[in-house]
Amino acid sequence: MTTFQAAKLVFGREIRAKLRDKAFIFSTVSFLVVLIASIAIPAMLSSGPTKVAVVDSTYSAVLRAAQLEVQEVTDPAVAEQLLRDGEVEAVVLPGPKVQAMEDAPSEVLNALSTVPPVELLAPPAFDEFISIFVPLALAMLCYITSLLFGLQIAQSVVEEKQTRIVEILVATIPAKALLAGKIAAMTLLAFAQIALLSVIALIGTTVADLDAGAISALRPALGWFLPFFVLGFVMLATLWAAVGALAARQEDLGSTSGTVQMAVLIPFFAVLFLRDNDTALTALSYFPLSSPMAMPIRIFENTAAAWEPFVALGVLALSAAGMLAIGARIYHGSLLRTNGKTSFATAWRTRSTVG
């Protein structure tokens, strides 16, 4: 059996095991529910334009210009009854005088107020909520998926060591085939989950009639997010397998995986806290650990030049290749050391022997 055939067998086994894993199914469904709810709830809460009953038609034009739904009536008593019945949210009487039930109707008051003209030299491309929500969602999605799938890789390796099944596996197939199969399976599953969420997001935003400018900006951002995520995940996946191999029991995983967890956590918070700092976000978009989050955000906000994603992706690919070599060496050097937790230095210096 060749190394490729062995890796293919491990790949198939890992895929089948994950697709039967209730925790994996639950996490995928949970992501979908949260995503759909975050798109649907704002659309449902938006009940359409404010309805206003107008007794004096003089104000109808200005109210309609403010995107309000105007119903003209001639009798103030009829207008008041419409307000009490809940058919309108406000009544505009001559004067003008505004009637409402409990809260002052800000949209109506703003429409009737005299406001000096405002010229925005750099108007936002879309709603402020969208400009905050989309970057946060991209960063959260990358962080949570990398952390959850990475921990699953590490836990799988520890389980094989703790039950000593790894000794049988390595006696049958090369260790590099075992590692390659695990990494390929988890990368495919993580990519499939991210791709599914991306498709749902695009469909949902279109169905919910989201601002056209936001949709046009979201498409290229998601398109670049996928390759950045895959390379970023591969870069860390081998390290997750390596820290799993350093541990002899599940209880050891917390101490062996701390460095990799920080490598995921710190870039995530750096992107969130420094998102409004253009210089810092630009630097983070080239740093391999944060570029899968920072560069798609810059693409969404249209602050990245056309050539920048290609350069950042190249830097990430080179970094992933280097991390693969480091992670594979640690993995091979500690995989069969089952007597206790293996130090990084020991795994780096020596090849493993059956413990």
Short mmCIF file of C-alpha atoms in Angstrom, two decimals:
data_model
loop_
_atom_site.label_atom_id
_atom_site.label_comp_id
_atom_site.label_asym_id
_atom_site.label_seq_id
_atom_site.Cartn_x
_atom_site.Cartn_y
_atom_site.Cartn_z
CA MET A 1 0.00 0.00 0.00
CA THR A 2 1.42 3.38 -1.01
CA THR A 3 1.49 6.40 1.31
CA PHE A 4 -1.20 8.07 -0.80
CA GLN A 5 -3.49 5.04 -0.56
CA ALA A 6 -2.97 4.86 3.20
CA ALA A 7 -3.71 8.58 3.57
CA LYS A 8 -6.84 8.09 1.48
CA LEU A 9 -8.03 5.35 3.84
CA VAL A 10 -7.45 7.55 6.89
CA PHE A 11 -9.20 10.42 5.11
CA GLY A 12 -12.29 8.29 4.46
CA ARG A 13 -12.34 6.96 8.02
CA GLU A 14 -12.14 10.47 9.52
CA ILE A 15 -14.89 11.79 7.22
CA ARG A 16 -17.25 8.94 8.08
CA ALA A 17 -16.57 9.28 11.79
CA LYS A 18 -17.25 13.02 11.74
CA LEU A 19 -20.44 12.75 9.71
CA ARG A 20 -21.75 10.33 12.36
CA ASP A 21 -20.59 12.57 15.21
CA LYS A 22 -23.57 14.21 16.90
CA ALA A 23 -21.42 17.07 18.21
CA PHE A 24 -20.28 17.95 14.68
CA ILE A 25 -23.83 17.82 13.32
CA PHE A 26 -25.09 19.91 16.24
CA SER A 27 -22.40 22.57 15.78
CA THR A 28 -23.13 22.85 12.05
CA VAL A 29 -26.88 23.16 12.63
CA SER A 30 -26.25 25.70 15.41
CA PHE A 31 -24.13 27.86 13.10
CA LEU A 32 -26.88 27.74 10.46
CA VAL A 33 -29.59 28.67 12.97
CA VAL A 34 -27.58 31.62 14.32
CA LEU A 35 -26.78 32.84 10.80
CA ILE A 36 -30.35 32.58 9.55
CA ALA A 37 -31.67 34.26 12.71
CA SER A 38 -29.17 37.12 12.41
CA ILE A 39 -30.43 37.79 8.88
CA ALA A 40 -34.13 37.08 9.40
CA ILE A 41 -34.77 38.83 12.73
CA PRO A 42 -33.75 42.36 11.60
CA ALA A 43 -35.83 41.89 8.45
CA MET A 44 -38.82 40.73 10.51
CA LEU A 45 -38.47 43.60 12.97
CA SER A 46 -38.52 46.05 10.10
CA SER A 47 -42.30 46.28 9.61
CA GLY A 48 -42.19 48.69 6.70
CA PRO A 49 -42.63 52.47 6.56
CA THR A 50 -44.26 54.34 9.43
CA LYS A 51 -47.97 54.97 8.82
CA VAL A 52 -49.17 58.52 9.40
CA ALA A 53 -52.66 60.02 9.24
CA VAL A 54 -52.59 63.59 7.89
CA VAL A 55 -55.48 66.00 8.45
CA ASP A 56 -53.79 68.92 6.68
CA SER A 57 -52.63 67.75 3.23
CA THR A 58 -50.03 70.54 3.21
CA TYR A 59 -47.62 68.20 5.00
CA SER A 60 -48.28 65.10 2.87
CA ALA A 61 -45.52 65.76 0.34
CA VAL A 62 -42.76 66.23 2.91
CA LEU A 63 -43.84 63.12 4.82
CA ARG A 64 -43.88 61.02 1.65
CA ALA A 65 -40.42 62.36 0.78
CA ALA A 66 -39.24 60.94 4.13
CA GLN A 67 -40.44 57.46 3.02
CA LEU A 68 -43.48 57.51 5.34
CA GLU A 69 -46.84 56.00 4.40
CA VAL A 70 -49.39 58.81 4.40
CA GLN A 71 -53.15 58.44 4.82
CA GLU A 72 -55.06 61.67 4.29
CA VAL A 73 -58.24 62.23 6.30
CA THR A 74 -60.42 65.32 6.69
CA ASP A 75 -61.78 64.81 10.22
CA PRO A 76 -59.41 65.04 13.22
CA ALA A 77 -61.70 62.70 15.18
CA VAL A 78 -61.39 60.04 12.49
CA ALA A 79 -57.59 60.44 12.49
CA GLU A 80 -57.49 60.09 16.28
CA GLN A 81 -59.56 56.91 16.08
CA LEU A 82 -57.17 55.45 13.51
CA LEU A 83 -54.36 56.17 15.96
CA ARG A 84 -56.19 54.52 18.87
CA ASP A 85 -57.03 51.48 16.73
CA GLY A 86 -53.35 51.04 15.87
CA GLU A 87 -53.85 51.54 12.14
CA VAL A 88 -51.44 54.51 12.12
CA GLU A 89 -48.53 55.39 14.38
CA ALA A 90 -49.02 59.14 14.38
CA VAL A 91 -51.43 61.89 13.37
CA VAL A 92 -50.37 65.23 11.88
CA LEU A 93 -52.84 68.04 12.60
CA PRO A 94 -52.75 71.65 11.30
CA GLY A 95 -50.17 73.81 12.96
CA PRO A 96 -48.46 71.39 12.63
CA LYS A 97 -49.29 69.36 15.69
CA VAL A 98 -48.38 65.68 16.05
CA GLN A 99 -50.39 63.14 18.02
CA ALA A 100 -49.06 59.73 19.12
CA MET A 101 -50.03 57.14 21.71
CA GLU A 102 -47.02 56.62 24.00
CA ASP A 103 -43.73 57.63 22.36
CA ALA A 104 -42.89 60.64 20.26
CA PRO A 105 -42.65 59.49 16.59
CA SER A 106 -39.07 60.53 15.78
CA GLU A 107 -39.40 59.81 12.05
CA VAL A 108 -42.42 62.09 11.75
CA LEU A 109 -40.82 64.85 13.83
CA ASN A 110 -37.61 64.69 11.79
CA ALA A 111 -39.60 64.89 8.55
CA LEU A 112 -41.48 68.00 9.75
CA SER A 113 -38.40 69.71 11.19
CA THR A 114 -36.36 72.21 9.24
CA VAL A 115 -32.85 70.79 8.89
CA PRO A 116 -30.04 72.47 6.97
CA PRO A 117 -28.78 70.50 3.95
CA VAL A 118 -25.86 68.17 4.71
CA GLU A 119 -23.21 67.14 2.20
CA LEU A 120 -21.21 63.99 3.05
CA LEU A 121 -17.82 63.90 1.34
CA ALA A 122 -17.27 60.22 2.21
CA PRO A 123 -20.72 58.69 2.67
CA PRO A 124 -20.85 55.08 3.96
CA ALA A 125 -21.52 52.52 1.27
CA PHE A 126 -24.17 50.80 3.37
CA ASP A 127 -25.97 50.79 6.72
CA GLU A 128 -23.85 51.29 9.86
CA PHE A 129 -25.17 48.05 11.41
CA ILE A 130 -23.99 46.06 8.39
CA SER A 131 -20.56 47.70 8.47
CA ILE A 132 -20.16 46.48 12.07
CA PHE A 133 -21.90 43.09 11.82
CA VAL A 134 -20.19 41.67 8.71
CA PRO A 135 -16.56 42.15 9.86
CA LEU A 136 -17.47 40.77 13.28
CA ALA A 137 -19.19 37.76 11.70
CA LEU A 138 -16.19 37.02 9.43
CA ALA A 139 -13.74 37.18 12.33
CA MET A 140 -15.96 35.12 14.64
CA LEU A 141 -16.58 32.48 11.98
CA CYS A 142 -12.86 32.07 11.28
CA TYR A 143 -11.93 32.00 14.96
CA ILE A 144 -14.61 29.60 16.19
CA THR A 145 -14.23 27.16 13.29
CA SER A 146 -10.44 27.07 13.56
CA LEU A 147 -10.61 26.53 17.30
CA LEU A 148 -13.32 23.86 17.29
CA PHE A 149 -11.93 21.80 14.42
CA GLY A 150 -8.37 22.24 15.70
CA LEU A 151 -9.30 20.93 19.13
CA GLN A 152 -11.04 17.98 17.51
CA ILE A 153 -7.85 17.12 15.62
CA ALA A 154 -5.81 17.28 18.83
CA GLN A 155 -8.37 15.23 20.79
CA SER A 156 -8.46 12.58 18.06
CA VAL A 157 -4.67 12.19 18.19
CA VAL A 158 -4.68 11.99 22.01
CA GLU A 159 -7.46 9.40 21.96
CA GLU A 160 -5.46 7.20 19.59
CA LYS A 161 -2.40 7.50 21.84
CA GLN A 162 -4.30 6.93 25.08
CA THR A 163 -5.97 3.77 23.77
CA ARG A 164 -2.64 2.74 22.13
CA ILE A 165 -4.44 2.20 18.82
CA VAL A 166 -1.79 4.44 17.29
CA GLU A 167 0.81 1.69 17.71
CA ILE A 168 -1.29 -0.62 15.54
CA LEU A 169 -1.96 2.10 13.01
CA VAL A 170 1.68 3.11 12.66
CA ALA A 171 2.69 -0.53 12.33
CA THR A 172 0.31 -0.77 9.37
CA ILE A 173 0.62 2.59 7.63
CA PRO A 174 3.25 5.38 7.65
CA ALA A 175 2.83 8.07 10.30
CA LYS A 176 2.88 10.75 7.59
CA ALA A 177 -0.09 9.05 5.89
CA LEU A 178 -1.98 9.07 9.20
CA LEU A 179 -1.23 12.78 9.65
CA ALA A 180 -2.04 13.71 6.04
CA GLY A 181 -5.36 11.86 6.13
CA LYS A 182 -6.45 13.57 9.35
CA ILE A 183 -5.47 17.05 8.14
CA ALA A 184 -7.11 16.60 4.73
CA ALA A 185 -10.38 15.30 6.25
CA MET A 186 -10.68 18.07 8.81
CA THR A 187 -9.76 20.74 6.26
CA LEU A 188 -12.44 19.50 3.87
CA LEU A 189 -15.09 19.40 6.61
CA ALA A 190 -14.16 22.87 7.87
CA PHE A 191 -14.20 24.25 4.31
CA ALA A 192 -17.55 22.60 3.59
CA GLN A 193 -19.04 24.12 6.73
CA ILE A 194 -17.70 27.58 5.93
CA ALA A 195 -18.80 27.33 2.28
CA LEU A 196 -22.30 26.25 3.33
CA LEU A 197 -22.59 29.18 5.72
CA SER A 198 -21.30 31.57 3.04
CA VAL A 199 -23.89 30.37 0.52
CA ILE A 200 -26.68 30.66 3.10
CA ALA A 201 -25.49 34.16 3.98
CA LEU A 202 -25.57 35.29 0.34
CA ILE A 203 -29.00 33.76 -0.26
CA GLY A 204 -30.36 35.12 3.00
CA THR A 205 -29.17 38.66 2.43
CA THR A 206 -30.68 38.63 -1.05
CA VAL A 207 -34.04 37.24 0.13
CA ALA A 208 -34.11 39.69 3.06
CA ASP A 209 -33.65 42.52 0.54
CA LEU A 210 -30.45 43.75 2.20
CA ASP A 211 -28.90 46.93 0.87
CA ALA A 212 -27.57 46.32 -2.66
CA GLY A 213 -24.26 48.00 -1.81
CA ALA A 214 -23.74 45.61 1.10
CA ILE A 215 -24.45 42.55 -1.06
CA SER A 216 -22.05 43.68 -3.79
CA ALA A 217 -19.33 44.19 -1.16
CA LEU A 218 -20.09 40.91 0.63
CA ARG A 219 -19.64 38.69 -2.43
CA PRO A 220 -15.93 39.38 -3.09
CA ALA A 221 -15.23 39.37 0.65
CA LEU A 222 -16.69 35.86 1.01
CA GLY A 223 -14.99 34.75 -2.20
CA TRP A 224 -11.58 35.68 -0.79
CA PHE A 225 -12.45 34.49 2.71
CA LEU A 226 -12.68 30.85 1.59
CA PRO A 227 -9.10 30.41 0.23
CA PHE A 228 -7.67 32.47 3.09
CA PHE A 229 -9.51 30.31 5.60
CA VAL A 230 -8.39 27.03 4.01
CA LEU A 231 -4.70 28.00 3.98
CA GLY A 232 -4.95 29.42 7.47
CA PHE A 233 -6.62 26.26 8.74
CA VAL A 234 -4.03 23.99 7.10
CA MET A 235 -1.28 26.12 8.63
CA LEU A 236 -2.64 25.50 12.13
CA ALA A 237 -4.07 22.00 11.65
CA THR A 238 -0.68 20.26 11.70
CA LEU A 239 0.25 22.18 14.84
CA TRP A 240 -2.99 21.03 16.46
CA ALA A 241 -2.08 17.43 15.57
CA ALA A 242 1.43 18.02 16.93
CA VAL A 243 0.27 19.35 20.33
CA GLY A 244 -2.15 16.42 20.47
CA ALA A 245 0.76 14.04 19.93
CA LEU A 246 2.72 15.74 22.74
CA ALA A 247 -0.01 14.76 25.21
CA ALA A 248 -0.38 11.22 26.51
CA ARG A 249 -3.85 11.75 28.02
CA GLN A 250 -6.78 14.07 27.40
CA GLU A 251 -5.91 15.79 30.70
CA ASP A 252 -2.53 16.84 29.25
CA LEU A 253 -4.06 18.56 26.23
CA GLY A 254 -4.77 21.80 28.05
CA SER A 255 -1.09 22.38 28.78
CA THR A 256 0.29 21.16 25.44
CA SER A 257 -2.20 23.10 23.29
CA GLY A 258 -2.00 26.44 25.11
CA THR A 259 0.44 27.99 22.62
CA VAL A 260 -1.67 27.10 19.60
CA GLN A 261 -4.83 28.35 21.32
CA MET A 262 -3.11 31.69 21.92
CA ALA A 263 -2.03 31.71 18.25
CA VAL A 264 -5.74 31.61 17.36
CA LEU A 265 -7.07 33.84 20.14
CA ILE A 266 -4.64 36.80 20.06
CA PRO A 267 -5.00 37.55 16.28
CA PHE A 268 -8.78 37.36 16.65
CA PHE A 269 -8.88 40.02 19.36
CA ALA A 270 -6.23 42.08 17.57
CA VAL A 271 -8.44 42.25 14.47
CA LEU A 272 -11.51 43.17 16.52
CA PHE A 273 -9.87 45.86 18.63
CA LEU A 274 -7.76 47.40 15.84
CA ARG A 275 -10.37 47.23 13.07
CA ASP A 276 -10.79 51.02 12.99
CA ASN A 277 -7.03 51.59 12.77
CA ASP A 278 -6.24 51.43 9.05
CA THR A 279 -2.48 51.02 9.52
CA ALA A 280 -2.83 48.23 12.08
CA LEU A 281 -5.49 46.39 10.07
CA THR A 282 -3.31 46.58 6.95
CA ALA A 283 -0.39 45.04 8.86
CA LEU A 284 -2.67 42.33 10.29
CA SER A 285 -3.93 41.51 6.79
CA TYR A 286 -0.39 40.39 5.88
CA PHE A 287 0.43 38.61 9.16
CA PRO A 288 -0.29 34.90 8.50
CA LEU A 289 -2.17 34.19 11.74
CA SER A 290 -4.56 37.12 11.29
CA SER A 291 -4.74 37.57 7.49
CA PRO A 292 -7.66 35.07 7.08
CA MET A 293 -9.74 37.51 9.16
CA ALA A 294 -8.21 40.91 8.41
CA MET A 295 -7.89 40.75 4.60
CA PRO A 296 -11.54 39.75 3.90
CA ILE A 297 -12.63 42.60 6.20
CA ARG A 298 -10.52 45.09 4.22
CA ILE A 299 -11.95 43.70 0.97
CA PHE A 300 -15.49 44.13 2.33
CA GLU A 301 -14.73 47.70 3.38
CA ASN A 302 -13.06 48.36 -0.02
CA THR A 303 -9.80 49.55 1.55
CA ALA A 304 -7.54 46.90 -0.03
CA ALA A 305 -5.93 47.43 -3.43
CA ALA A 306 -6.64 44.79 -6.08
CA TRP A 307 -3.15 43.26 -5.77
CA GLU A 308 -3.05 43.05 -1.97
CA PRO A 309 -5.13 39.86 -1.48
CA PHE A 310 -2.82 37.97 -3.89
CA VAL A 311 0.32 39.06 -2.00
CA ALA A 312 -1.21 38.26 1.40
CA LEU A 313 -2.40 34.88 0.15
CA GLY A 314 1.12 34.11 -1.11
CA VAL A 315 2.62 35.01 2.27
CA LEU A 316 0.04 32.80 3.96
CA ALA A 317 0.82 29.88 1.61
CA LEU A 318 4.56 30.09 2.36
CA SER A 319 3.84 30.28 6.08
CA ALA A 320 1.53 27.29 5.85
CA ALA A 321 4.26 25.25 4.17
CA GLY A 322 6.71 26.15 6.93
CA MET A 323 4.20 25.36 9.69
CA LEU A 324 3.44 22.01 8.04
CA ALA A 325 7.10 21.05 8.22
CA ILE A 326 7.41 22.10 11.88
CA GLY A 327 4.16 20.44 12.93
CA ALA A 328 4.94 17.21 11.08
CA ARG A 329 8.35 16.93 12.77
CA ILE A 330 6.86 17.40 16.25
CA TYR A 331 4.05 14.95 15.42
CA HIS A 332 6.45 12.25 14.22
CA GLY A 333 8.76 12.82 17.18
CA SER A 334 6.09 12.36 19.84
CA LEU A 335 3.37 10.16 18.34
CA LEU A 336 4.56 6.86 19.83
CA ARG A 337 5.73 8.25 23.17
CA THR A 338 2.81 7.01 25.25
CA ASN A 339 4.44 6.82 28.70
CA GLY A 340 3.83 10.49 29.49
CA LYS A 341 3.67 14.02 28.17
CA THR A 342 6.44 14.75 25.66
CA SER A 343 8.30 18.04 25.69
CA PHE A 344 8.63 20.11 22.54
CA ALA A 345 12.44 19.86 22.65
CA THR A 346 12.38 16.05 22.94
CA ALA A 347 9.91 15.69 20.08
CA TRP A 348 11.97 18.04 17.91
CA ARG A 349 15.32 16.31 18.54
CA THR A 350 14.40 12.65 18.24
CA ARG A 351 12.25 10.22 16.36
CA SER A 352 9.65 8.44 18.45
CA THR A 353 9.86 4.89 19.65
CA VAL A 354 7.12 2.72 21.08
CA GLY A 355 6.71 3.74 24.75
#
